[in-house]
Amino acid sequence: MRLTCHCGAIELEVELSEGLATARRCDCCYCRRRGAIMATVPLDKLRVVRAADRLSLYQWGSCTAKHYFCPTCGIYTHHRRRSDPNEYGVNVGALESVNPRDLGEVPWSDGVNHPSDRP
């Protein structure tokens, strides 16, 4: 599948591990502000087709997760997960020909009580 930011500067090709069946929302302090629905992509199934050098990176807390976005339009494209660094989460709303509204009710992940945050 093709994934692009709003302005079209960033383009990715992704192969969802289980299609949109992996779609989730997260309630951690970052994700709930971002509001995106995410789906799972194995590391070797994501390829930045255009403008890899333009992607901006945001990290916080443990700095395990790596959140990427377009510096021009601000759209979150994908992130390397802290829950499983062997996977990416991709922005379902940025996938070509996918309307997140068509997904209906999307499950939530408990990011507030993430196991990596426990002592």
PDB file of C-alpha atoms in Angstrom:
ATOM      1  CA  MET A   1       0.000   0.000   0.000  1.00  0.00           C
ATOM      2  CA  ARG A   2       1.036   3.562  -0.600  1.00  0.00           C
ATOM      3  CA  LEU A   3       1.207   6.022   2.303  1.00  0.00           C
ATOM      4  CA  THR A   4       1.783   9.757   1.900  1.00  0.00           C
ATOM      5  CA  CYS A   5       1.788  12.850   4.054  1.00  0.00           C
ATOM      6  CA  HIS A   6      -0.698  15.639   3.285  1.00  0.00           C
ATOM      7  CA  CYS A   7       1.610  17.733   1.077  1.00  0.00           C
ATOM      8  CA  GLY A   8       2.943  14.674  -0.771  1.00  0.00           C
ATOM      9  CA  ALA A   9       6.586  15.290   0.097  1.00  0.00           C
ATOM     10  CA  ILE A  10       6.905  11.972   1.976  1.00  0.00           C
ATOM     11  CA  GLU A  11       5.895   8.682   0.371  1.00  0.00           C
ATOM     12  CA  LEU A  12       6.156   5.170   1.797  1.00  0.00           C
ATOM     13  CA  GLU A  13       5.286   1.700   0.553  1.00  0.00           C
ATOM     14  CA  VAL A  14       4.013  -0.595   3.293  1.00  0.00           C
ATOM     15  CA  GLU A  15       2.760  -4.135   3.608  1.00  0.00           C
ATOM     16  CA  LEU A  16       0.445  -4.451   6.578  1.00  0.00           C
ATOM     17  CA  SER A  17       1.124  -7.648   8.520  1.00  0.00           C
ATOM     18  CA  GLU A  18      -2.574  -8.495   8.898  1.00  0.00           C
ATOM     19  CA  GLY A  19      -4.258  -5.843   6.844  1.00  0.00           C
ATOM     20  CA  LEU A  20      -6.345  -3.399   8.814  1.00  0.00           C
ATOM     21  CA  ALA A  21      -7.137  -6.065  11.441  1.00  0.00           C
ATOM     22  CA  THR A  22      -4.205  -4.672  13.470  1.00  0.00           C
ATOM     23  CA  ALA A  23      -5.640  -1.132  13.537  1.00  0.00           C
ATOM     24  CA  ARG A  24      -5.440   0.363  17.033  1.00  0.00           C
ATOM     25  CA  ARG A  25      -5.520   3.631  18.901  1.00  0.00           C
ATOM     26  CA  CYS A  26      -3.320   4.351  21.908  1.00  0.00           C
ATOM     27  CA  ASP A  27      -4.084   6.467  24.965  1.00  0.00           C
ATOM     28  CA  CYS A  28      -0.516   7.377  25.958  1.00  0.00           C
ATOM     29  CA  CYS A  29       0.045  11.102  26.448  1.00  0.00           C
ATOM     30  CA  TYR A  30       1.497  11.482  22.937  1.00  0.00           C
ATOM     31  CA  CYS A  31      -0.852   9.283  20.910  1.00  0.00           C
ATOM     32  CA  ARG A  32      -4.046  10.635  22.420  1.00  0.00           C
ATOM     33  CA  ARG A  33      -2.971  14.133  21.360  1.00  0.00           C
ATOM     34  CA  ARG A  34      -1.992  12.918  17.883  1.00  0.00           C
ATOM     35  CA  GLY A  35      -5.280  11.025  17.467  1.00  0.00           C
ATOM     36  CA  ALA A  36      -4.128   8.694  14.708  1.00  0.00           C
ATOM     37  CA  ILE A  37      -5.252   5.133  14.143  1.00  0.00           C
ATOM     38  CA  MET A  38      -2.190   2.921  13.663  1.00  0.00           C
ATOM     39  CA  ALA A  39      -1.697  -0.423  11.922  1.00  0.00           C
ATOM     40  CA  THR A  40       1.221  -2.865  12.166  1.00  0.00           C
ATOM     41  CA  VAL A  41       3.980  -3.208   9.580  1.00  0.00           C
ATOM     42  CA  PRO A  42       7.045  -5.461  10.048  1.00  0.00           C
ATOM     43  CA  LEU A  43      10.354  -3.546   9.770  1.00  0.00           C
ATOM     44  CA  ASP A  44      11.236  -5.186   6.463  1.00  0.00           C
ATOM     45  CA  LYS A  45       7.838  -4.332   4.937  1.00  0.00           C
ATOM     46  CA  LEU A  46       8.158  -0.539   5.090  1.00  0.00           C
ATOM     47  CA  ARG A  47      10.132   1.361   2.483  1.00  0.00           C
ATOM     48  CA  VAL A  48      10.499   5.115   2.234  1.00  0.00           C
ATOM     49  CA  VAL A  49      10.054   5.789  -1.480  1.00  0.00           C
ATOM     50  CA  ARG A  50      10.436   9.554  -1.454  1.00  0.00           C
ATOM     51  CA  ALA A  51      12.163  12.076   0.823  1.00  0.00           C
ATOM     52  CA  ALA A  52      13.631   9.852   3.569  1.00  0.00           C
ATOM     53  CA  ASP A  53      16.087  12.679   4.235  1.00  0.00           C
ATOM     54  CA  ARG A  54      13.183  15.056   4.916  1.00  0.00           C
ATOM     55  CA  LEU A  55      11.460  12.978   7.610  1.00  0.00           C
ATOM     56  CA  SER A  56      11.573  14.572  11.040  1.00  0.00           C
ATOM     57  CA  LEU A  57      11.995  12.445  14.159  1.00  0.00           C
ATOM     58  CA  TYR A  58      10.384  12.966  17.548  1.00  0.00           C
ATOM     59  CA  GLN A  59      11.309  10.958  20.657  1.00  0.00           C
ATOM     60  CA  TRP A  60      10.479  11.362  24.326  1.00  0.00           C
ATOM     61  CA  GLY A  61      10.486   9.407  27.593  1.00  0.00           C
ATOM     62  CA  SER A  62      12.551   6.238  27.131  1.00  0.00           C
ATOM     63  CA  CYS A  63      13.444   7.323  23.549  1.00  0.00           C
ATOM     64  CA  THR A  64      12.763   3.754  22.410  1.00  0.00           C
ATOM     65  CA  ALA A  65       9.924   4.691  20.069  1.00  0.00           C
ATOM     66  CA  LYS A  66      10.804   6.786  17.042  1.00  0.00           C
ATOM     67  CA  HIS A  67       7.960   8.914  15.687  1.00  0.00           C
ATOM     68  CA  TYR A  68       8.366  10.205  12.123  1.00  0.00           C
ATOM     69  CA  PHE A  69       6.487  13.050  10.506  1.00  0.00           C
ATOM     70  CA  CYS A  70       6.668  15.477   7.594  1.00  0.00           C
ATOM     71  CA  PRO A  71       8.271  18.782   8.632  1.00  0.00           C
ATOM     72  CA  THR A  72       6.307  20.660   5.962  1.00  0.00           C
ATOM     73  CA  CYS A  73       2.691  19.618   6.595  1.00  0.00           C
ATOM     74  CA  GLY A  74       3.177  18.017  10.050  1.00  0.00           C
ATOM     75  CA  ILE A  75       1.485  14.711   9.238  1.00  0.00           C
ATOM     76  CA  TYR A  76       2.619  11.705  11.289  1.00  0.00           C
ATOM     77  CA  THR A  77       3.523   8.911   8.855  1.00  0.00           C
ATOM     78  CA  HIS A  78       4.877   6.102  11.041  1.00  0.00           C
ATOM     79  CA  HIS A  79       6.763   5.164  14.175  1.00  0.00           C
ATOM     80  CA  ARG A  80       9.042   2.399  15.361  1.00  0.00           C
ATOM     81  CA  ARG A  81       7.282   0.891  18.321  1.00  0.00           C
ATOM     82  CA  ARG A  82       8.569   0.754  21.855  1.00  0.00           C
ATOM     83  CA  SER A  83       6.231  -2.171  22.592  1.00  0.00           C
ATOM     84  CA  ASP A  84       7.914  -4.131  19.780  1.00  0.00           C
ATOM     85  CA  PRO A  85      10.917  -2.444  18.131  1.00  0.00           C
ATOM     86  CA  ASN A  86      10.676  -5.070  15.350  1.00  0.00           C
ATOM     87  CA  GLU A  87       7.519  -3.386  14.085  1.00  0.00           C
ATOM     88  CA  TYR A  88       6.343  -0.057  12.794  1.00  0.00           C
ATOM     89  CA  GLY A  89       3.003   1.498  13.454  1.00  0.00           C
ATOM     90  CA  VAL A  90       1.735   3.422  10.418  1.00  0.00           C
ATOM     91  CA  ASN A  91      -0.871   6.159  10.202  1.00  0.00           C
ATOM     92  CA  VAL A  92      -3.965   4.486   8.742  1.00  0.00           C
ATOM     93  CA  GLY A  93      -5.339   7.899   7.753  1.00  0.00           C
ATOM     94  CA  ALA A  94      -2.336   8.448   5.476  1.00  0.00           C
ATOM     95  CA  LEU A  95      -2.843   5.177   3.562  1.00  0.00           C
ATOM     96  CA  GLU A  96      -4.046   5.727   0.035  1.00  0.00           C
ATOM     97  CA  SER A  97      -7.685   4.717  -0.535  1.00  0.00           C
ATOM     98  CA  VAL A  98      -8.378   4.111   3.179  1.00  0.00           C
ATOM     99  CA  ASN A  99     -10.903   6.162   5.093  1.00  0.00           C
ATOM    100  CA  PRO A 100     -10.513   5.500   8.843  1.00  0.00           C
ATOM    101  CA  ARG A 101     -14.208   6.201   9.253  1.00  0.00           C
ATOM    102  CA  ASP A 102     -14.930   2.950   7.393  1.00  0.00           C
ATOM    103  CA  LEU A 103     -13.157   0.955  10.125  1.00  0.00           C
ATOM    104  CA  GLY A 104     -15.969   1.466  12.626  1.00  0.00           C
ATOM    105  CA  GLU A 105     -15.027   1.017  16.273  1.00  0.00           C
ATOM    106  CA  VAL A 106     -11.221   0.750  16.635  1.00  0.00           C
ATOM    107  CA  PRO A 107      -9.732  -0.974  19.729  1.00  0.00           C
ATOM    108  CA  TRP A 108      -7.554   0.976  22.158  1.00  0.00           C
ATOM    109  CA  SER A 109      -4.121   0.011  23.507  1.00  0.00           C
ATOM    110  CA  ASP A 110      -3.324   0.947  27.101  1.00  0.00           C
ATOM    111  CA  GLY A 111      -0.370   3.262  26.563  1.00  0.00           C
ATOM    112  CA  VAL A 112      -0.888   4.996  29.907  1.00  0.00           C
ATOM    113  CA  ASN A 113       0.132   1.789  31.717  1.00  0.00           C
ATOM    114  CA  HIS A 114       2.785   0.643  29.255  1.00  0.00           C
ATOM    115  CA  PRO A 115       4.951  -2.231  30.594  1.00  0.00           C
ATOM    116  CA  SER A 116       8.135  -0.377  29.576  1.00  0.00           C
ATOM    117  CA  ASP A 117       7.256   2.381  32.029  1.00  0.00           C
ATOM    118  CA  ARG A 118       7.160   0.126  35.068  1.00  0.00           C
ATOM    119  CA  PRO A 119      10.186   0.005  37.373  1.00  0.00           C
TER     120      PRO A 119
END
